[in-house]
Amino acid sequence: MIGPGTGVRVYLACGVTDMRKGISGLAALAQDVLRQKPAGGAVFAFRGRRGDRLKLLHWDGQGFCLYYKVLEKGRFPWPMCGDGAVRLTSAQLAMLWEGIDWRRPDWGAPPARVG
């Protein structure tokens, strides 16, 4: 994914978002609901009601970037905590973008030692 890179602050907007919103509407949500500066360099993640659509809003220093992904199958994993935001790491954001459940990644058990 072309994007903000590692070490960026990521805020996931809990609940559902009207996916008809564009950059201005999502920036207003980031400011009014999430209480963050939209042009502060963070990434803001929003998911629609059906769960198969994800929008990421990011200020790159020159303007806003809007990333949009629609899954053909499945849903993006999302917390059901009502309003507010959940903070993610850039690694968790990468998992979310790929449709991987960032809340419970299956890393597997460490290999058994022989001998």
Coordinates of N, CA and C in Angstrom, one line a residue:
M1 N 0.8 -1.2 0.0 CA 0.0 0.0 0.0 C 0.9 1.2 0.0
I2 N 0.6 2.2 -0.9 CA 1.3 3.5 -0.8 C 0.6 4.2 0.3
G3 N 1.5 4.7 1.2 CA 0.8 5.4 2.3 C 1.8 6.0 3.2
P4 N 1.4 6.3 4.5 CA 2.2 7.1 5.4 C 3.4 6.5 6.0
G5 N 3.6 5.2 5.9 CA 4.8 4.5 6.4 C 4.7 4.1 7.8
T6 N 5.8 3.7 8.4 CA 5.8 3.2 9.8 C 5.9 4.3 10.8
G7 N 5.4 4.0 12.0 CA 5.6 5.0 13.1 C 4.5 6.1 13.1
V8 N 3.5 6.0 12.2 CA 2.5 7.0 12.2 C 1.4 6.7 13.2
R9 N 0.8 7.7 13.7 CA -0.3 7.5 14.7 C -1.6 7.1 13.8
V10 N -2.3 6.1 14.3 CA -3.5 5.6 13.6 C -4.6 5.6 14.6
Y11 N -5.7 6.2 14.1 CA -7.0 6.3 14.9 C -8.1 5.6 14.1
L12 N -8.7 4.6 14.7 CA -9.8 3.9 14.1 C -11.1 4.4 14.7
A13 N -12.0 4.9 13.9 CA -13.2 5.5 14.3 C -14.2 4.3 14.6
C14 N -14.5 4.2 15.9 CA -15.4 3.1 16.3 C -16.8 3.3 15.7
G15 N -17.6 2.3 15.6 CA -18.9 2.3 15.1 C -18.9 2.4 13.6
V16 N -20.0 2.8 13.0 CA -20.1 2.9 11.5 C -20.0 4.3 11.0
T17 N -19.5 4.5 9.8 CA -19.4 5.8 9.2 C -20.2 5.7 7.9
D18 N -20.8 6.8 7.5 CA -21.5 7.0 6.2 C -20.4 7.0 5.2
M19 N -20.3 6.0 4.4 CA -19.2 5.9 3.4 C -19.4 6.8 2.2
R20 N -20.5 7.6 2.2 CA -20.7 8.6 1.1 C -19.8 9.8 1.4
K21 N -19.3 9.9 2.7 CA -18.5 11.1 3.1 C -17.2 11.1 2.3
G22 N -16.8 12.3 1.9 CA -15.5 12.5 1.3 C -14.5 13.0 2.2
I23 N -13.5 13.7 1.7 CA -12.4 14.2 2.5 C -12.9 15.2 3.5
S24 N -13.7 16.1 3.1 CA -14.2 17.2 4.1 C -15.0 16.6 5.2
G25 N -15.9 15.7 4.8 CA -16.8 15.1 5.9 C -16.0 14.2 6.8
L26 N -15.0 13.4 6.3 CA -14.2 12.6 7.2 C -13.3 13.4 8.1
A27 N -12.7 14.5 7.5 CA -11.9 15.4 8.3 C -12.7 16.0 9.4
A28 N -13.9 16.4 9.2 CA -14.8 16.9 10.2 C -15.1 15.9 11.3
L29 N -15.3 14.6 10.9 CA -15.4 13.6 11.9 C -14.2 13.4 12.8
A30 N -13.0 13.5 12.1 CA -11.7 13.3 12.9 C -11.6 14.4 13.9
Q31 N -12.0 15.6 13.5 CA -11.9 16.8 14.5 C -13.0 16.8 15.5
D32 N -14.3 16.6 15.1 CA -15.4 16.7 16.0 C -15.7 15.5 16.9
V33 N -15.6 14.3 16.3 CA -15.9 13.1 17.0 C -14.6 12.5 17.7
L34 N -13.6 12.4 16.9 CA -12.3 11.8 17.4 C -11.5 12.7 18.2
R35 N -11.8 14.0 18.1 CA -11.0 15.1 18.8 C -9.5 15.1 18.5
Q36 N -9.3 15.0 17.2 CA -7.9 15.0 16.7 C -7.8 16.1 15.6
K37 N -6.6 16.6 15.4 CA -6.4 17.5 14.3 C -6.3 16.7 13.0
P38 N -7.2 16.9 12.0 CA -7.1 16.1 10.8 C -5.8 16.3 10.0
A39 N -5.2 17.5 10.1 CA -4.0 17.8 9.4 C -2.8 17.6 10.2
G40 N -2.9 16.8 11.3 CA -1.8 16.6 12.2 C -0.8 15.4 11.8
G41 N -1.1 14.8 10.7 CA -0.2 13.7 10.3 C -0.6 12.3 10.6
A42 N -1.7 12.2 11.4 CA -2.2 10.9 11.7 C -3.0 10.3 10.6
V43 N -3.3 9.0 10.7 CA -4.2 8.3 9.7 C -5.5 8.0 10.5
F44 N -6.6 8.3 9.8 CA -7.9 8.0 10.4 C -8.6 6.9 9.6
A45 N -9.0 5.9 10.2 CA -9.7 4.8 9.6 C -11.2 4.8 9.9
F46 N -12.0 4.6 8.8 CA -13.4 4.6 8.9 C -14.0 3.4 8.2
R47 N -15.0 2.7 8.8 CA -15.6 1.5 8.1 C -17.1 1.8 8.0
G48 N -17.7 1.3 6.9 CA -19.1 1.4 6.6 C -19.9 0.4 7.3
R49 N -21.3 0.5 7.2 CA -22.2 -0.4 7.9 C -22.1 -1.8 7.6
R50 N -21.9 -2.1 6.3 CA -21.8 -3.5 5.8 C -20.5 -4.2 6.2
G51 N -19.5 -3.4 6.5 CA -18.2 -3.9 7.0 C -17.2 -4.2 5.9
D52 N -17.6 -4.1 4.6 CA -16.8 -4.5 3.5 C -16.0 -3.3 2.9
R53 N -16.2 -2.1 3.4 CA -15.6 -0.9 2.9 C -14.8 -0.2 4.0
L54 N -13.6 0.3 3.6 CA -12.7 1.0 4.5 C -12.2 2.2 3.8
K55 N -12.2 3.3 4.6 CA -11.5 4.5 4.1 C -10.5 5.0 5.1
L56 N -9.4 5.4 4.6 CA -8.3 5.9 5.4 C -8.0 7.4 4.9
L57 N -8.0 8.3 5.9 CA -7.7 9.7 5.6 C -6.4 10.0 6.2
H58 N -5.5 10.7 5.4 CA -4.2 11.0 5.9 C -3.7 12.3 5.3
W59 N -3.1 13.2 6.1 CA -2.6 14.5 5.7 C -1.1 14.2 5.4
D60 N -0.6 14.4 4.2 CA 0.8 14.1 3.9 C 1.7 15.3 3.9
G61 N 1.2 16.4 4.4 CA 2.0 17.7 4.4 C 1.7 18.6 3.3
Q62 N 1.1 18.1 2.3 CA 0.7 19.0 1.1 C -0.8 19.0 0.9
G63 N -1.5 18.0 1.4 CA -2.9 17.8 1.2 C -3.4 16.5 1.7
F64 N -4.7 16.3 1.7 CA -5.2 15.1 2.2 C -5.2 14.0 1.2
C65 N -4.9 12.7 1.6 CA -4.9 11.5 0.8 C -6.1 10.7 1.3
L66 N -6.9 10.2 0.4 CA -8.0 9.3 0.8 C -7.8 8.0 0.1
Y67 N -7.7 6.9 0.9 CA -7.5 5.6 0.5 C -8.8 4.9 0.7
Y68 N -9.3 4.1 -0.3 CA -10.6 3.4 -0.2 C -10.4 2.0 -0.7
K69 N -11.0 1.1 0.1 CA -10.9 -0.3 -0.3 C -12.2 -1.0 0.0
V70 N -12.6 -1.8 -1.0 CA -13.8 -2.6 -0.9 C -13.4 -4.1 -1.0
L71 N -13.8 -4.9 0.0 CA -13.5 -6.3 -0.1 C -14.5 -7.0 -0.9
E72 N -14.0 -8.0 -1.7 CA -14.9 -8.8 -2.5 C -15.7 -9.8 -1.7
K73 N -14.9 -10.3 -0.7 CA -15.5 -11.3 0.3 C -15.1 -10.9 1.7
G74 N -15.9 -11.1 2.7 CA -15.6 -10.9 4.0 C -15.8 -9.5 4.5
R75 N -15.4 -9.2 5.7 CA -15.6 -7.9 6.4 C -14.3 -7.5 7.1
F76 N -14.1 -6.2 7.2 CA -12.9 -5.7 7.9 C -13.2 -5.9 9.4
P77 N -12.3 -6.4 10.2 CA -12.5 -6.6 11.6 C -12.6 -5.2 12.3
W78 N -13.6 -5.0 13.2 CA -13.8 -3.7 13.7 C -14.3 -3.8 15.2
P79 N -13.9 -3.0 16.1 CA -14.4 -3.1 17.4 C -15.8 -2.4 17.5
M80 N -16.6 -3.0 18.3 CA -18.0 -2.5 18.5 C -18.0 -1.7 19.9
C81 N -17.4 -0.6 19.9 CA -17.4 0.2 21.2 C -18.2 1.5 21.1
G82 N -19.1 1.6 20.2 CA -19.9 2.8 20.1 C -19.2 3.9 19.4
D83 N -19.1 5.0 20.1 CA -18.4 6.2 19.6 C -16.9 6.2 20.1
G84 N -16.2 7.1 19.5 CA -14.8 7.3 20.0 C -13.8 6.7 19.0
A85 N -12.6 6.5 19.5 CA -11.5 6.0 18.6 C -10.7 4.9 19.4
V86 N -10.1 4.0 18.6 CA -9.2 3.1 19.1 C -7.8 3.4 18.4
R87 N -6.8 3.4 19.2 CA -5.4 3.7 18.6 C -4.8 2.4 18.1
L88 N -4.3 2.4 16.9 CA -3.6 1.2 16.3 C -2.1 1.6 16.0
T89 N -1.3 0.6 15.9 CA 0.0 0.7 15.4 C 0.0 0.7 13.9
S90 N 1.1 1.1 13.3 CA 1.2 1.0 11.8 C 1.1 -0.4 11.3
A91 N 1.7 -1.4 12.1 CA 1.6 -2.8 11.8 C 0.2 -3.3 11.8
Q92 N -0.6 -2.9 12.8 CA -2.0 -3.2 12.9 C -2.8 -2.6 11.7
L93 N -2.5 -1.4 11.4 CA -3.1 -0.8 10.2 C -2.8 -1.6 8.9
A94 N -1.6 -2.1 8.8 CA -1.3 -2.9 7.6 C -2.1 -4.2 7.6
M95 N -2.3 -4.8 8.8 CA -3.1 -6.0 8.9 C -4.5 -5.7 8.5
L96 N -5.1 -4.6 9.1 CA -6.4 -4.2 8.8 C -6.7 -4.0 7.3
W97 N -5.7 -3.3 6.7 CA -5.9 -3.1 5.2 C -5.9 -4.3 4.4
E98 N -5.2 -5.4 4.9 CA -5.2 -6.7 4.2 C -6.4 -7.6 4.6
G99 N -7.2 -7.1 5.5 CA -8.4 -7.9 5.9 C -8.1 -8.9 7.0
I100 N -6.9 -8.8 7.6 CA -6.4 -9.7 8.7 C -7.0 -9.1 10.0
D101 N -7.4 -10.0 10.9 CA -7.9 -9.5 12.2 C -6.8 -9.0 13.1
W102 N -6.6 -7.7 13.1 CA -5.5 -7.1 13.8 C -5.6 -7.3 15.4
R103 N -6.8 -7.7 15.8 CA -7.1 -7.9 17.3 C -6.5 -9.2 17.8
R104 N -6.5 -10.2 16.9 CA -6.1 -11.5 17.3 C -5.2 -12.2 16.1
P105 N -4.1 -11.6 15.8 CA -3.3 -12.3 14.8 C -2.8 -13.7 15.2
D106 N -2.9 -14.6 14.3 CA -2.5 -16.0 14.6 C -1.0 -16.2 14.2
W107 N -0.2 -15.9 15.2 CA 1.3 -16.0 14.9 C 1.7 -17.5 15.1
G108 N 0.9 -18.3 15.7 CA 1.3 -19.7 15.8 C 2.1 -19.9 17.1
A109 N 2.3 -21.1 17.5 CA 3.1 -21.4 18.6 C 4.6 -21.5 18.2
P110 N 5.5 -21.1 19.1 CA 6.9 -21.2 18.8 C 7.2 -22.7 18.5
P111 N 8.2 -22.9 17.7 CA 8.6 -24.3 17.4 C 9.1 -25.0 18.6
A112 N 8.8 -26.3 18.7 CA 9.2 -27.1 19.8 C 10.7 -27.4 19.7
R113 N 11.4 -27.4 20.8 CA 12.8 -27.7 20.8 C 13.0 -29.2 20.8
V114 N 13.8 -29.7 20.0 CA 14.1 -31.1 20.0 C 15.5 -31.3 20.6
G115 N 15.6 -32.2 21.6 CA 16.8 -32.6 22.1 C 17.1 -32.1 23.4

